[in-house]
Coordinates of C-alpha atoms in Angstrom, one line a residue:
Chain I
X1 CA -10.3 10.0 10.4
X2 CA -9.1 10.0 13.9
X3 CA -7.8 14.1 15.0
X4 CA -4.5 14.6 14.8
X5 CA -2.3 14.6 17.9
X6 CA -0.5 17.8 18.3
X7 CA 0.6 20.9 20.2
X8 CA -2.9 22.5 19.2
X9 CA -4.8 19.2 20.3
X10 CA -3.1 19.6 24.0
X11 CA -4.0 22.7 24.4
X12 CA -8.0 22.6 22.9
X13 CA -7.9 19.4 25.7
X14 CA -6.0 21.9 28.4
X15 CA -9.4 23.9 28.1
X16 CA -11.3 21.0 28.8
X17 CA -9.3 19.7 31.6
X18 CA -8.6 17.0 29.4
X19 CA -11.9 15.4 29.9
X20 CA -12.7 14.9 26.2
X21 CA -9.7 13.1 24.6
X22 CA -11.2 10.5 21.8
X23 CA -10.2 6.8 22.5
X24 CA -7.1 5.8 20.9
X25 CA -8.4 2.7 19.2
X26 CA -12.2 0.9 19.2
X27 CA -12.9 -2.4 21.1
X28 CA -14.9 -3.8 18.7
X29 CA -17.1 -7.7 19.1
X30 CA -15.4 -10.5 16.4
X31 CA -17.0 -10.1 12.9
X32 CA -17.9 -13.5 11.6
X33 CA -15.2 -13.4 9.3
X34 CA -12.2 -11.8 8.1
X35 CA -9.6 -11.7 5.2
X36 CA -7.1 -12.2 7.9
X37 CA -6.1 -13.0 11.7
X38 CA -3.6 -12.3 13.6
X39 CA -3.0 -14.0 17.2
X40 CA -1.3 -11.8 19.1
X41 CA -1.4 -7.9 19.8
X42 CA 1.9 -7.0 20.8
X43 CA 4.5 -5.0 19.0
X44 CA 5.0 -7.5 16.3
X45 CA 1.4 -8.4 15.7
X46 CA -0.1 -4.7 15.8
X47 CA 2.8 -3.7 13.0
X48 CA 1.9 -6.4 10.9
X49 CA -1.8 -5.4 10.8
X50 CA -0.8 -2.1 10.4
X51 CA 1.3 -2.9 7.0
X52 CA -1.0 -5.3 5.8
X53 CA -3.2 -2.6 6.1
X54 CA -1.5 0.4 4.5
X55 CA 0.6 -1.4 2.6
X56 CA -1.5 -4.1 1.2
X57 CA -4.9 -3.0 1.4
X58 CA -5.8 -5.3 3.9
X59 CA -8.5 -3.4 5.7
X60 CA -10.8 -6.6 6.6
X61 CA -8.5 -8.3 9.5
X62 CA -8.6 -8.7 13.1
X63 CA -6.0 -8.6 15.7
X64 CA -6.7 -11.1 19.3
X65 CA -5.2 -10.7 21.9
X66 CA -5.7 -13.2 25.2
X67 CA -5.2 -10.5 27.4
X68 CA -4.7 -6.9 27.1
X69 CA -2.6 -5.2 23.8
X70 CA 1.3 -4.8 24.6
X71 CA 0.9 -6.3 28.0
X72 CA 3.5 -9.5 26.9
X73 CA 7.1 -8.6 26.0
X74 CA 6.6 -5.3 24.3
X75 CA 5.5 -3.8 28.0
X76 CA 8.2 -6.2 29.2
X77 CA 11.5 -5.5 27.5
X78 CA 14.2 -3.0 28.3
X79 CA 13.7 -1.0 24.8
X80 CA 17.1 -1.3 23.5
X81 CA 17.0 -0.7 19.8
X82 CA 20.3 -1.8 18.0
X83 CA 21.1 -3.4 14.7
X84 CA 24.6 -4.9 15.3
X85 CA 24.3 -8.6 14.7
X86 CA 26.7 -11.2 13.0
X87 CA 25.2 -12.6 9.8
X88 CA 23.9 -11.0 7.0
X89 CA 20.5 -11.7 6.9
X90 CA 20.1 -10.3 10.5
X91 CA 21.8 -7.4 9.7
X92 CA 18.9 -6.6 6.9
X93 CA 16.3 -7.4 9.1
X94 CA 17.4 -5.4 12.3
X95 CA 19.2 -2.6 10.7
X96 CA 15.6 -2.3 8.6
X97 CA 13.7 -1.9 11.7
X98 CA 16.1 0.1 13.6
X99 CA 15.8 2.6 10.6
X100 CA 12.3 2.6 10.4
X101 CA 12.2 3.7 14.1
X102 CA 13.6 7.1 13.0
X103 CA 10.5 7.9 11.3
X104 CA 8.2 6.4 13.5
X105 CA 7.0 9.0 14.9
X106 CA 6.1 11.0 12.7
X107 CA 4.6 8.4 10.0
X108 CA 1.8 7.2 13.3
X109 CA 1.9 10.4 15.2
X110 CA 2.8 9.5 18.1
X111 CA 5.6 10.0 19.9
X112 CA 7.8 6.6 20.7
X113 CA 10.2 8.9 22.4
X114 CA 12.9 6.7 20.1
X115 CA 16.3 8.2 21.6
X116 CA 19.3 7.5 19.2
X117 CA 21.5 8.1 22.1
X118 CA 24.5 5.5 21.3
X119 CA 25.3 1.9 22.3
X120 CA 28.1 0.5 23.5
X121 CA 29.3 -3.3 23.6
X122 CA 32.1 -3.6 26.2
X123 CA 34.8 -5.8 25.5
X124 CA 36.1 -7.0 29.1
X125 CA 38.3 -10.7 27.5
X126 CA 40.6 -10.5 24.8
X127 CA 38.3 -13.2 23.4
X128 CA 35.4 -10.7 23.5
X129 CA 37.3 -7.6 22.1
X130 CA 38.1 -9.8 18.8
X131 CA 34.8 -10.7 18.5
X132 CA 33.6 -7.7 19.1
X133 CA 36.0 -6.7 16.1
X134 CA 35.1 -9.2 13.9
X135 CA 31.5 -8.2 14.4
X136 CA 32.4 -4.7 13.6
X137 CA 34.2 -5.4 10.7
X138 CA 31.2 -7.9 9.4
X139 CA 28.6 -4.4 10.3
X140 CA 30.6 -2.5 8.3
X141 CA 30.8 -4.2 5.4
X142 CA 27.1 -3.9 5.9
X143 CA 27.2 -0.3 5.7
X144 CA 25.8 -0.2 9.2
X145 CA 27.6 2.8 10.8
X146 CA 30.0 1.3 13.7
X147 CA 33.1 1.4 15.1
X148 CA 35.4 0.4 18.1
X149 CA 36.3 2.9 20.6
X150 CA 39.3 3.1 23.3
X151 CA 39.1 2.9 26.9
X152 CA 39.4 6.0 27.2
X153 CA 36.7 6.8 24.6
X154 CA 34.1 4.6 27.0
X155 CA 35.4 6.5 29.7
X156 CA 34.3 9.6 28.3
X157 CA 31.3 8.5 26.4
X158 CA 29.9 6.9 29.9
X159 CA 32.3 8.7 33.1
X160 CA 30.5 5.9 35.2
X161 CA 32.0 2.9 34.1
X162 CA 34.8 1.1 35.8
X163 CA 37.9 1.1 33.6
X164 CA 40.6 0.3 36.8
X165 CA 42.8 -1.9 34.4
X166 CA 43.4 -4.2 37.8
X167 CA 39.7 -5.4 37.8
X168 CA 38.5 -9.1 37.2
X169 CA 36.7 -8.0 34.1
X170 CA 39.1 -5.0 32.7
X171 CA 37.6 -2.5 29.8
X172 CA 40.3 -3.5 26.8
X173 CA 37.2 -1.7 24.3
X174 CA 34.3 -1.5 23.1
X175 CA 31.9 -1.7 20.4
X176 CA 30.3 1.4 19.7
X177 CA 27.0 1.7 17.5
X178 CA 26.0 5.5 17.7
X179 CA 22.7 5.1 15.9
X180 CA 21.6 2.6 18.4
X181 CA 19.8 3.5 21.6
X182 CA 16.2 3.3 23.5
X183 CA 12.4 3.8 22.5
X184 CA 9.4 4.0 24.5
X185 CA 8.1 0.4 24.2
X186 CA 4.4 0.8 25.2
X187 CA 4.3 3.7 23.0
X188 CA 5.3 1.1 19.5
X189 CA 2.3 -1.5 20.6
X190 CA -0.2 1.8 20.9
X191 CA 1.0 4.0 17.7
X192 CA 0.6 1.0 15.9
X193 CA -2.8 -0.1 17.5
X194 CA -4.2 3.1 16.7
X195 CA -2.6 3.4 13.5
X196 CA -4.1 0.1 12.2
X197 CA -7.7 0.8 14.1
X198 CA -7.6 4.0 12.1
X199 CA -7.9 2.3 8.9
X200 CA -10.3 -0.5 10.1
X201 CA -8.6 -3.4 11.7
X202 CA -10.1 -4.5 14.7
X203 CA -8.4 -4.9 17.8
X204 CA -9.7 -7.8 19.8
X205 CA -8.7 -7.7 23.5
X206 CA -9.7 -10.3 26.0
X207 CA -10.2 -13.0 23.5
X208 CA -8.6 -16.4 23.8
X209 CA -8.3 -18.5 20.9
X210 CA -8.5 -22.0 21.9
X211 CA -8.5 -23.7 18.5
X212 CA -7.3 -23.7 15.0
X213 CA -9.6 -24.8 12.6
X214 CA -8.1 -26.8 9.2
X215 CA -10.0 -28.4 6.5
X216 CA -7.2 -31.0 5.3
X217 CA -3.9 -28.7 4.5
X218 CA -5.3 -25.5 5.1
X219 CA -6.5 -23.1 7.7
X220 CA -10.5 -22.0 7.5
X221 CA -10.8 -20.0 10.7
X222 CA -10.5 -20.3 14.6
X223 CA -12.2 -20.8 17.8
X224 CA -12.1 -18.1 20.6
X225 CA -13.4 -17.5 23.6
X226 CA -15.4 -14.9 21.8
X227 CA -17.0 -17.4 19.2
X228 CA -16.2 -18.7 16.0
X229 CA -14.6 -16.8 13.2
X230 CA -14.0 -17.6 10.1
X231 CA -10.8 -16.6 7.9
X232 CA -8.4 -18.0 5.3
X233 CA -4.9 -16.5 6.8
X234 CA -4.2 -16.8 10.1
X235 CA -0.5 -14.9 11.4
X236 CA 0.5 -16.5 14.8
X237 CA 2.6 -13.8 16.5
X238 CA 2.5 -14.9 20.0
X239 CA 6.3 -15.2 21.6
X240 CA 6.5 -17.2 24.5
X241 CA 2.8 -18.7 23.8
X242 CA 3.8 -19.8 20.0
X243 CA 4.2 -23.7 20.8
X244 CA 0.6 -23.4 22.4
X245 CA -0.9 -22.2 19.7
X246 CA 0.9 -24.3 17.3
X247 CA -0.2 -27.2 18.6
X248 CA -3.6 -26.4 17.8
X249 CA -2.7 -26.5 14.3
X250 CA -0.4 -29.3 14.5
X251 CA 2.6 -27.7 13.7
X252 CA 5.7 -28.8 16.1
X253 CA 8.0 -25.4 16.7
X254 CA 11.9 -26.1 17.4
X255 CA 10.8 -23.4 20.4
X256 CA 11.6 -23.3 23.9
X257 CA 9.8 -20.5 26.7
X258 CA 12.2 -19.1 29.2
X259 CA 11.7 -16.5 31.5
X260 CA 13.9 -13.4 31.1
X261 CA 14.1 -10.7 33.9
X262 CA 14.4 -7.2 34.0
X263 CA 14.1 -4.6 36.9
X264 CA 14.6 -0.8 36.8
X265 CA 16.2 1.1 40.1
X266 CA 14.6 4.4 41.9
X267 CA 15.2 7.3 39.6
X268 CA 18.0 9.2 40.0
X269 CA 20.0 12.2 38.2
X270 CA 21.4 12.0 34.4
X271 CA 24.2 9.5 35.3
X272 CA 24.4 7.6 31.7
X273 CA 23.1 8.8 28.2
X274 CA 24.0 5.7 26.2
X275 CA 23.0 1.7 26.5
X276 CA 25.9 0.1 28.1
X277 CA 26.2 -3.5 27.8
X278 CA 28.4 -6.0 29.3
X279 CA 28.5 -9.1 28.0
X280 CA 30.6 -11.2 29.6
X281 CA 29.3 -10.2 33.0
X282 CA 26.2 -10.7 31.8
X283 CA 24.3 -7.5 32.3
X284 CA 23.3 -4.5 30.6
X285 CA 21.8 -1.2 31.7
X286 CA 20.7 2.4 30.5
X287 CA 18.7 5.5 32.2
X288 CA 15.1 5.7 31.4
X289 CA 13.9 9.5 31.2
X290 CA 12.6 9.2 34.5
X291 CA 15.9 8.2 36.0
X292 CA 15.5 4.8 36.6
X293 CA 18.3 2.5 35.3
X294 CA 17.1 0.1 33.3
X295 CA 18.9 -3.1 33.6
X296 CA 18.6 -6.7 32.6
X297 CA 20.2 -9.8 32.1
X298 CA 20.2 -13.0 31.2
X299 CA 16.9 -15.6 31.0
X300 CA 16.7 -18.9 33.7
X301 CA 18.0 -21.8 32.3
X302 CA 14.2 -23.8 32.2
X303 CA 10.9 -23.9 30.6
X304 CA 9.2 -21.4 32.3
X305 CA 6.0 -20.0 31.4
X306 CA 5.0 -18.4 34.9
X307 CA 6.5 -14.3 34.4
X308 CA 8.2 -14.5 37.1
X309 CA 12.3 -14.8 37.1
X310 CA 14.3 -16.7 39.8
X311 CA 16.4 -14.7 42.6
X312 CA 19.5 -16.3 41.6
X313 CA 19.7 -14.5 37.6
X314 CA 18.6 -11.4 39.1
X315 CA 21.5 -11.5 41.8
X316 CA 23.7 -12.9 39.1
X317 CA 23.1 -9.9 36.8
X318 CA 23.2 -6.7 39.6
X319 CA 26.5 -8.5 40.8
X320 CA 28.5 -8.1 37.4
X321 CA 27.0 -4.3 37.0
X322 CA 28.1 -3.5 40.4
X323 CA 31.0 -4.8 39.5
X324 CA 30.9 -2.5 36.0
X325 CA 29.6 0.2 37.6
X326 CA 30.8 0.8 41.6
X327 CA 28.3 3.6 41.8
X328 CA 25.1 1.9 41.5
X329 CA 26.1 -0.3 44.7
X330 CA 23.6 0.9 47.4
X331 CA 21.0 2.1 44.9
X332 CA 17.8 0.5 45.8
X333 CA 15.7 -1.5 43.1
X334 CA 12.2 0.0 42.3
X335 CA 10.9 -3.1 40.6
X336 CA 11.2 -6.5 38.8
X337 CA 9.5 -8.6 36.0
X338 CA 9.9 -11.4 33.7
X339 CA 8.6 -12.3 30.6
X340 CA 8.3 -15.5 28.4
X341 CA 10.9 -15.6 25.8
X342 CA 10.9 -17.9 22.5
X343 CA 14.2 -19.2 22.5
X344 CA 15.0 -21.2 19.2
X345 CA 18.4 -23.0 18.2
X346 CA 20.3 -20.6 16.9
X347 CA 18.5 -17.7 18.1
X348 CA 17.5 -16.2 15.1
X349 CA 13.6 -15.4 14.8
X350 CA 11.5 -17.2 12.4
X351 CA 9.1 -15.6 9.9
X352 CA 7.7 -18.0 7.8
X353 CA 5.0 -20.0 6.0
X354 CA 4.0 -23.4 7.3
X355 CA 3.0 -26.6 5.9
X356 CA -0.6 -25.7 6.2
X357 CA -2.1 -24.0 3.7
X358 CA -2.8 -20.1 4.9
X359 CA -0.6 -20.4 8.3
X360 CA 2.0 -18.0 8.9
X361 CA 4.4 -17.6 12.0
X362 CA 6.3 -15.0 13.3
X363 CA 8.5 -16.1 16.5
X364 CA 11.5 -17.3 18.2
X365 CA 12.7 -13.4 18.4
X366 CA 13.5 -14.8 22.0
X367 CA 15.7 -12.3 23.9
X368 CA 15.3 -9.8 21.9
X369 CA 12.8 -8.5 19.7
X370 CA 11.7 -5.3 21.0
X371 CA 14.1 -3.5 18.5
X372 CA 12.6 -5.5 15.7
X373 CA 9.0 -4.8 15.5
X374 CA 8.7 -2.5 12.8
X375 CA 11.1 -4.5 10.3
X376 CA 9.1 -7.7 11.9
X377 CA 5.9 -6.4 10.9
X378 CA 6.6 -5.1 7.2
X379 CA 8.2 -8.4 6.1
X380 CA 5.6 -10.5 7.6
X381 CA 2.6 -8.4 6.6
X382 CA 4.3 -8.6 2.9
X383 CA 4.5 -12.3 3.5
X384 CA 1.3 -12.8 4.7
X385 CA -0.2 -10.9 1.6
X386 CA 1.6 -12.2 -1.1
X387 CA 2.0 -15.9 0.4
X388 CA 5.4 -16.0 -0.5
X389 CA 8.5 -14.8 1.7
X390 CA 9.6 -11.5 1.5
X391 CA 13.2 -11.4 0.9
X392 CA 14.7 -10.2 3.8
X393 CA 12.1 -12.8 5.6
X394 CA 13.4 -15.9 3.7
X395 CA 16.4 -16.6 5.4
X396 CA 14.3 -16.8 8.6
X397 CA 11.9 -19.7 7.7
X398 CA 10.8 -22.5 9.4
X399 CA 13.0 -25.0 6.6
X400 CA 15.8 -24.1 7.9
X401 CA 16.4 -25.9 10.3
X402 CA 15.3 -29.1 8.0
X403 CA 17.8 -27.9 5.2
X404 CA 20.6 -26.7 8.3
X405 CA 20.6 -23.2 6.7
X406 CA 20.9 -21.8 10.8
X407 CA 21.7 -18.3 11.1
X408 CA 23.8 -18.3 14.0
X409 CA 23.5 -15.7 16.3
X410 CA 23.8 -17.9 19.6
X411 CA 27.7 -18.8 19.6
X412 CA 29.3 -15.6 17.6
X413 CA 26.1 -13.3 18.6
X414 CA 27.4 -10.1 20.2
X415 CA 24.1 -10.5 22.2
X416 CA 23.9 -11.6 25.9
X417 CA 22.2 -15.0 26.1
Chain E
X1 CA 14.3 -19.9 42.0
X2 CA 13.2 -23.5 42.3
X3 CA 14.0 -26.3 45.0
X4 CA 15.4 -29.4 42.9
X5 CA 15.9 -33.0 44.9
X6 CA 18.5 -35.5 43.3
X7 CA 16.6 -39.4 43.5
X8 CA 20.2 -40.6 43.2
X9 CA 21.8 -39.2 46.0
X10 CA 19.3 -37.2 48.0
X11 CA 20.8 -33.8 47.6
X12 CA 18.8 -30.7 47.3
X13 CA 19.2 -27.5 46.3
X14 CA 18.7 -24.5 44.1
X15 CA 18.8 -24.3 40.4
X16 CA 22.2 -23.4 40.9
X17 CA 23.1 -26.5 42.5
X18 CA 21.7 -28.5 39.2
X19 CA 22.3 -28.1 35.7
X20 CA 19.3 -28.0 33.1
X21 CA 19.5 -30.4 30.4
X22 CA 16.5 -29.6 28.6
X23 CA 13.6 -32.1 27.2
X24 CA 14.1 -35.8 28.2
X25 CA 13.7 -38.8 26.1
X26 CA 14.6 -37.2 22.8
X27 CA 15.8 -40.2 20.8
X28 CA 18.8 -40.0 18.5
X29 CA 17.7 -41.3 15.1
X30 CA 21.0 -42.7 14.1
X31 CA 21.6 -44.1 16.9
X32 CA 19.3 -47.0 15.9
X33 CA 19.7 -46.8 12.0
X34 CA 22.6 -44.3 10.8
X35 CA 21.9 -45.2 7.5
X36 CA 18.3 -43.8 6.9
X37 CA 17.8 -40.5 9.1
X38 CA 15.6 -38.5 6.8
X39 CA 16.3 -34.2 7.2
X40 CA 13.0 -34.3 9.1
X41 CA 14.1 -37.1 12.1
X42 CA 17.2 -35.2 12.0
X43 CA 15.6 -32.1 12.9
X44 CA 13.1 -33.2 15.1
X45 CA 16.0 -34.5 16.8
X46 CA 18.3 -31.4 17.5
X47 CA 15.4 -28.9 17.1
X48 CA 11.8 -29.2 17.4
X49 CA 10.8 -29.3 21.5
X50 CA 8.0 -30.2 23.4
X51 CA 7.4 -26.5 24.7
X52 CA 3.9 -27.3 26.7
X53 CA 2.4 -24.9 29.1
X54 CA 2.0 -27.2 31.8
X55 CA 3.4 -30.9 32.4
X56 CA 7.0 -31.1 31.5
X57 CA 9.3 -33.8 31.1
X58 CA 13.1 -32.7 31.6
X59 CA 16.9 -33.8 32.2
X60 CA 18.3 -32.8 35.0
X61 CA 22.3 -33.2 36.4
X62 CA 23.3 -33.1 39.8
X63 CA 26.1 -30.9 39.9
X64 CA 27.2 -30.4 43.1
X65 CA 26.3 -33.7 44.5
X66 CA 26.5 -37.1 42.6
X67 CA 26.9 -35.4 39.4
X68 CA 24.4 -38.0 38.1
X69 CA 21.7 -36.9 35.8
X70 CA 18.2 -37.9 36.3
X71 CA 14.6 -37.0 34.9
X72 CA 12.4 -34.9 36.3
X73 CA 8.5 -34.3 36.0
X74 CA 7.4 -30.6 36.4
X75 CA 5.0 -28.0 35.6
X76 CA 6.2 -25.1 33.6
X77 CA 4.0 -22.7 35.2
X78 CA 3.9 -23.4 39.3
X79 CA 7.2 -24.8 38.7
X80 CA 6.7 -27.2 41.0
X81 CA 8.4 -31.0 40.3
X82 CA 5.5 -33.8 40.1
X83 CA 7.7 -36.4 40.2
X84 CA 11.8 -37.7 39.8
X85 CA 12.8 -40.9 38.1
X86 CA 16.2 -42.6 36.8
X87 CA 17.8 -41.6 33.9
X88 CA 17.1 -45.1 32.2
X89 CA 13.0 -44.9 33.2
X90 CA 9.8 -43.8 32.0
X91 CA 7.8 -41.5 34.3
X92 CA 5.4 -43.5 37.3
X93 CA 2.1 -44.2 35.1
X94 CA -0.1 -41.7 37.4
X95 CA 2.2 -39.0 35.7
X96 CA 2.1 -40.3 32.8
X97 CA -1.6 -40.3 32.8
X98 CA -1.7 -36.7 33.4
X99 CA 0.9 -35.6 30.2
X100 CA -1.1 -33.3 27.4
X101 CA -0.8 -32.7 23.8
X102 CA 2.2 -33.7 22.0
X103 CA 3.8 -35.5 25.4
X104 CA 0.3 -37.1 25.9
X105 CA 0.9 -39.0 22.5
X106 CA 5.0 -39.7 22.6
X107 CA 4.0 -41.3 25.9
X108 CA 1.2 -43.5 23.8
X109 CA 3.8 -44.1 20.9
X110 CA 6.2 -45.2 23.4
X111 CA 3.6 -47.6 25.5
X112 CA 2.8 -49.4 22.2
X113 CA 6.2 -50.0 20.9
X114 CA 6.4 -51.8 24.9
X115 CA 4.0 -54.0 24.1

């Protein structure tokens, strides 16, 4: 049993000049065989492993990671947590995740810095206002805490927003989800990793999967850069690299990988205490506890595995935000980065069994996976353990693309793509 | 930022001067046999995509030049264009030879059908 983190452990370690902190997780070598293997130690993969061990008693499992844990999109997003999607199936999974975030720091004994500071989506055209009203009605019917607010309320919540009625895209109102907010993205990966490791899950970093071994219609193991591992259940949770892994198993995916960028400014005094998304002009912004403005926008339009985006996409995002927040026009940007996101045709995720027995896939979160991590891990673990879709995961099956049961969040969505 | 060259009119520009048209050589099954399109074929046509890390084959349109569609072979890691070719053409043989995975299978199939 690992010692718990607490104010007393901080005080005790301060006495020793912080030289005696235990490692948060082990670095084991892979065993010859596991009951299940998760490929990809990002938030979703680690959460899956955690819930497999905690809820289903599967502790003889491993999480395999090519790089370092939490080094992909989990460490590259803008940390926004919300659940205001349009379709019932989406609301169910994203709201499950958002509500799990509320108690996650206590459950994992790891500070996620979940900050339900409120989230607003600006309406800057008549069409957007109408669409957001529709979303808010759908959300309220589903039991979400949300409401539409007027331009004067927008100004009250976020005084730095330009509410000039004469500008190109005037603020006509906003959708407001008071329980939305931000979290500490790295801590989510680290907390789940520590929690899973404490229950005996092997997290194996710097270990690249090079092949998936099949015996006819079922999986029997995988080849890695650290040798062959036998297993009867494989969960592929590799986001932008999901197609490359699934190609090894001979399963074709409805996914295209693209680059999504984010950037942060130099730290400044507190100016914005909620998340603001401006989808018409295509940019969103929040302020971190360090004072940096965290900014995101749209994807580069072409297939891309390079983890570095183009300047034109950045320029587009920043131009939009300067229009909305004139005071940031002279702010310098500190750093910028890109992550490879896995886009599906309907912009909804895939949590599914496959035609190969024992092969499961959790991907397609595209530009908005961080917010879903706890819910995704919970229902995907349940799906893997019981070899049938969890009721919340069921609508997100791979078969929906064949059957035409799309969960369309691309046209009607509240999100910026 | 990537630099794109139009093989039709010779225009050069960045990605904002061109329009990305997604994966090349996707065939609409209903065009050849509309009465017998299976759900799987229609799914593959609409949604299933080659998504290689490396050499990819794509459609682009010369938005601010001649307005014509064309094909390109591009590396999705280095983002370099390897070849441009006409919208009704297959890639040059030496580029086809470099294709891997699902693309290699696809071109093998096409070449067989050609013969």
